[in-house]
PDB file of C-alpha atoms in Angstrom:
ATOM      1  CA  UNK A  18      40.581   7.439 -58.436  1.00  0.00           C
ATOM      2  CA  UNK A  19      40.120   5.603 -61.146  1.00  0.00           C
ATOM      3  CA  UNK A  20      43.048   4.442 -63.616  1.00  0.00           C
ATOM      4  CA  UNK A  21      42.698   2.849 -67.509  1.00  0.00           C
ATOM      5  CA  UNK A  22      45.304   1.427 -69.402  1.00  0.00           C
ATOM      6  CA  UNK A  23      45.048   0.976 -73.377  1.00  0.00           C
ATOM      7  CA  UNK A  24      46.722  -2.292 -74.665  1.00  0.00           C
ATOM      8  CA  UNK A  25      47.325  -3.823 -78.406  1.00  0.00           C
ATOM      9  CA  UNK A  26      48.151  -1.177 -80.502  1.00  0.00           C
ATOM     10  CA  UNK A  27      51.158  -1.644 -83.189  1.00  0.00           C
ATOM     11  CA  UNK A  28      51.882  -1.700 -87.226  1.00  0.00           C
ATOM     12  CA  UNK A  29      50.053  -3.240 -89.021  1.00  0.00           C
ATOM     13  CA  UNK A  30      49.358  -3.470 -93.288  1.00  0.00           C
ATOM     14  CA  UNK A  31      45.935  -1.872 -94.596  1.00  0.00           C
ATOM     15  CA  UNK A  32      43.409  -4.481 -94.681  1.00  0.00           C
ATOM     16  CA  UNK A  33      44.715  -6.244 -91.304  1.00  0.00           C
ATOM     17  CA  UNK A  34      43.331  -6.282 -88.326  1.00  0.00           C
ATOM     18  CA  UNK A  35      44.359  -5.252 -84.514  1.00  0.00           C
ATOM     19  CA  UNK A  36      42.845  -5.798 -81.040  1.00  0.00           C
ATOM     20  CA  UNK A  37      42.550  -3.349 -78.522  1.00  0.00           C
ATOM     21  CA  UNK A  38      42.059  -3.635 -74.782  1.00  0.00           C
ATOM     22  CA  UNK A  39      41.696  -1.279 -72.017  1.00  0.00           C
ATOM     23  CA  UNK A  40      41.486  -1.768 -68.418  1.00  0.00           C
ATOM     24  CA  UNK A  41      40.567   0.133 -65.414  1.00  0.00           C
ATOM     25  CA  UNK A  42      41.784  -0.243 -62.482  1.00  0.00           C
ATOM     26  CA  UNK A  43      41.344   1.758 -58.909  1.00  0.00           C
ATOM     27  CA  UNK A  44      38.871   2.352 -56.127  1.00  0.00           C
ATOM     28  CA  UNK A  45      35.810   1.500 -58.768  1.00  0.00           C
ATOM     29  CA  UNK A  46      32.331   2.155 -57.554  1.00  0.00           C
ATOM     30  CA  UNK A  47      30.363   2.276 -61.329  1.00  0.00           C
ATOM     31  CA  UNK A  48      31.431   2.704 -64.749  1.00  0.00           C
ATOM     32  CA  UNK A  49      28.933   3.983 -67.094  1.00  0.00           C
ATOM     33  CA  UNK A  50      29.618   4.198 -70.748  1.00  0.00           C
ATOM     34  CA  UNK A  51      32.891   3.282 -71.893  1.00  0.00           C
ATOM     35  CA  UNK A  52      34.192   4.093 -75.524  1.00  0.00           C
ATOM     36  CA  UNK A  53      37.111   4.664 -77.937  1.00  0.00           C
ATOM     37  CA  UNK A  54      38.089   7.864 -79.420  1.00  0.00           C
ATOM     38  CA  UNK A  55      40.886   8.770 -81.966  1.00  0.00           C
ATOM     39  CA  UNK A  56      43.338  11.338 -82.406  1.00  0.00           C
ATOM     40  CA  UNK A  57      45.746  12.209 -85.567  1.00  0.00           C
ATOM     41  CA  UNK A  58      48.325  14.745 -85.281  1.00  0.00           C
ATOM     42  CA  UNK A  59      46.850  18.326 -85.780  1.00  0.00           C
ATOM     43  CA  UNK A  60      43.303  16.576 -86.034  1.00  0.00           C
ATOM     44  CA  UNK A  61      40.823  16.715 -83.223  1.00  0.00           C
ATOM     45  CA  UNK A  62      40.041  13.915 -81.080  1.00  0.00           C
ATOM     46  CA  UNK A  63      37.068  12.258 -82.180  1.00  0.00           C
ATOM     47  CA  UNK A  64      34.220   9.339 -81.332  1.00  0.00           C
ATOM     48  CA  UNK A  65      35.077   5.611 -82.554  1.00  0.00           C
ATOM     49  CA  UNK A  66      32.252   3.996 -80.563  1.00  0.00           C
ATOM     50  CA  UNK A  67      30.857   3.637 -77.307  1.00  0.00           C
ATOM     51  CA  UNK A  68      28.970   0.634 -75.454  1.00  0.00           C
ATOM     52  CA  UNK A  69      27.224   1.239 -72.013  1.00  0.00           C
ATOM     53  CA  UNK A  70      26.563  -0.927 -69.234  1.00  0.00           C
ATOM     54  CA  UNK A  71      24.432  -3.034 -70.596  1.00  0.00           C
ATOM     55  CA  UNK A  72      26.343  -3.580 -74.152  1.00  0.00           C
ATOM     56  CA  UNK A  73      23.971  -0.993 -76.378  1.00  0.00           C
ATOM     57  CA  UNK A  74      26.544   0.260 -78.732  1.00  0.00           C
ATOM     58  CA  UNK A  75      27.297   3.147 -81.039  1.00  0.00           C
ATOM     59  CA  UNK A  76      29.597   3.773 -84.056  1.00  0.00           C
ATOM     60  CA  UNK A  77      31.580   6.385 -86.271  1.00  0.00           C
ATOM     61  CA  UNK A  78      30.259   6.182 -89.907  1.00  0.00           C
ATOM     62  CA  UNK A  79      33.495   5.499 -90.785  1.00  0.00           C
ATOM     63  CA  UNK A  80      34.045   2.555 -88.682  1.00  0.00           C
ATOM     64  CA  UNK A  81      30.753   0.786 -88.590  1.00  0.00           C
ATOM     65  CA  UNK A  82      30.721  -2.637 -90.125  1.00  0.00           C
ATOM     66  CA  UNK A  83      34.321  -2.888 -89.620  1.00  0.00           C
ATOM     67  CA  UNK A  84      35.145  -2.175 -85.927  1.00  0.00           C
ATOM     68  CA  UNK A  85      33.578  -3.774 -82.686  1.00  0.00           C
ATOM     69  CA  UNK A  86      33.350  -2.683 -79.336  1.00  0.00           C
ATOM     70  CA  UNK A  87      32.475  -4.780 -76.484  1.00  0.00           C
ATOM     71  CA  UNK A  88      33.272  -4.765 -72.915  1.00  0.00           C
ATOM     72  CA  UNK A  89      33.582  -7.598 -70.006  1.00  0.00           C
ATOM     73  CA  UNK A  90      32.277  -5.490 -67.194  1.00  0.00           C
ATOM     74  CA  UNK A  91      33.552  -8.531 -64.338  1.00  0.00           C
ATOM     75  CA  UNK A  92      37.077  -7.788 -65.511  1.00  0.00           C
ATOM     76  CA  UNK A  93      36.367  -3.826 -65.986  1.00  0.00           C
ATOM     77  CA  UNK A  94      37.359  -3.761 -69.970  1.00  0.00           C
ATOM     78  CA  UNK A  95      36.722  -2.619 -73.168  1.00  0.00           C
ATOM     79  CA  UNK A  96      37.731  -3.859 -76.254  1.00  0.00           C
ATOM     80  CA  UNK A  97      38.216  -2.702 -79.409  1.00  0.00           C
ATOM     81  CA  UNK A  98      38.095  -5.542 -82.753  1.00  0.00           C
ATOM     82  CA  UNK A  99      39.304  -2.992 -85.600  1.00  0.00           C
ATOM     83  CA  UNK A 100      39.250  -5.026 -89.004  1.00  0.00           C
ATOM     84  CA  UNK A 101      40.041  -4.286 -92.410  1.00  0.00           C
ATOM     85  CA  UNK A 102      42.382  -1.307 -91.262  1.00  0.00           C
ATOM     86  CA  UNK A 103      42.294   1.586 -93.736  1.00  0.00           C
ATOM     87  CA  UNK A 104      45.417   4.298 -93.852  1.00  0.00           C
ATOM     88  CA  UNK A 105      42.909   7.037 -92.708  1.00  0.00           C
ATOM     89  CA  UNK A 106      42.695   4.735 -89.331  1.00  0.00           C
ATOM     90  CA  UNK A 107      46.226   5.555 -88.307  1.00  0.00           C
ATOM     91  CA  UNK A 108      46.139   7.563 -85.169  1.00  0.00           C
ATOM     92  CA  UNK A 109      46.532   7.482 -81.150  1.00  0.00           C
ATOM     93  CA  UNK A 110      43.335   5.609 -79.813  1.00  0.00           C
ATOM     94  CA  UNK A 111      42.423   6.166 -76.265  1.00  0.00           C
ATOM     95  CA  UNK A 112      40.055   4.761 -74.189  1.00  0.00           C
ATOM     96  CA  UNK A 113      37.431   6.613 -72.074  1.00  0.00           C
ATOM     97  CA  UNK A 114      34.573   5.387 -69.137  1.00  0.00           C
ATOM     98  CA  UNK A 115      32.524   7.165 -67.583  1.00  0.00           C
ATOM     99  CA  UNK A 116      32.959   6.777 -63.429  1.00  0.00           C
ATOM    100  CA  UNK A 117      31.301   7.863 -60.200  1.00  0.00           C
ATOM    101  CA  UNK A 118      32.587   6.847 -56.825  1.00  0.00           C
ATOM    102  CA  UNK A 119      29.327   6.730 -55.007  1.00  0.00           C
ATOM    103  CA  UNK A 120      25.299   7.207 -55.810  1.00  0.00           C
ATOM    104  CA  UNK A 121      25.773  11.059 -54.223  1.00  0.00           C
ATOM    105  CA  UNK A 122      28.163  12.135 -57.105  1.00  0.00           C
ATOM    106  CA  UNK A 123      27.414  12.672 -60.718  1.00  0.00           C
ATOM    107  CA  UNK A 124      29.458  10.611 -63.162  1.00  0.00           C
ATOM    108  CA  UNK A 125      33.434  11.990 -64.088  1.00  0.00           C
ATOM    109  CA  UNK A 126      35.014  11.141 -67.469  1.00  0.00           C
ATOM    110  CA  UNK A 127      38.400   9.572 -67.454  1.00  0.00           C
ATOM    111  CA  UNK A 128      40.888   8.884 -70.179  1.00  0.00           C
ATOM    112  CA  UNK A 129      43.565   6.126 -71.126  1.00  0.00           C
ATOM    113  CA  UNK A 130      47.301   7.196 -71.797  1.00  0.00           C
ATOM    114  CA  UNK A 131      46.848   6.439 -75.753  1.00  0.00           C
ATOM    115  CA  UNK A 132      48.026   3.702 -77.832  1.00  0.00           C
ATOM    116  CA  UNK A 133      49.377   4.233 -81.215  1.00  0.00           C
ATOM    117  CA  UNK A 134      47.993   2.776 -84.037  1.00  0.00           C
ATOM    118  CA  UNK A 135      49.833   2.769 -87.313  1.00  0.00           C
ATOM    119  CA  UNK A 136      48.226   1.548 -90.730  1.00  0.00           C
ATOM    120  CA  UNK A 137      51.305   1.917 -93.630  1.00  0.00           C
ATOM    121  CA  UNK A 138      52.377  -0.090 -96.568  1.00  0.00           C
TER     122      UNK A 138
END
């Protein structure tokens, strides 16, 4: 089983800037793609960016040029840089990886709690 925590979420004032971290944790065999996804209440959850095992990465429209992803694969992480914060970025971010316990099985998703991030005047 496979376990990832989200870290670094707060308040912050539009045009700042927030890191956030997530870690997995558990019996870890291979994690695939990893990747941050958004939701705001009533809205649908929805793509940020992803980065596979070998760092190729991929970006909402809304976020490119602003927001990095990277990932320390030693230390099982992800991170996401988020700068220039815009109101419209206010939501619960969670972190997802892709994981398979052994070559036999086919790859499982797995989700992060959520951390809240809050972009307001």
């Amino acid at each position: 089983q496979v376990q990832l925590v989200e870290s670094g979420g707060g308040l912050v004032q539009p045009g700042g800037s927030l890191r956030l971290s997530c870690a997995a944790s558990g019996r870890i065999f291979s994690l695939g793609v990893m990747g941050w996804y958004r939701q705001a209440p009533g809205k649908q959850r929805d793509l940020v960016a992803t980065i596979t095992s070998t760092s190729s990465t991929n970006y909402a429209d809304s976020v490119k040029g602003r927001f990095t992803i990277s990932r320390h694969n030693a230390e099982k992480t992800v991170y996401l840089q988020m700068n220039s914060l815009k109101p419209e970025d206010a939501a619960v971010y969670y972190c997802n990886a892709d994981h398979r316990a052994s070559l036999r099985v086919p790859f499982r998703p797995y989700w992060g709690q959520g951390t809240q991030v809050t972009v307001s005047l």
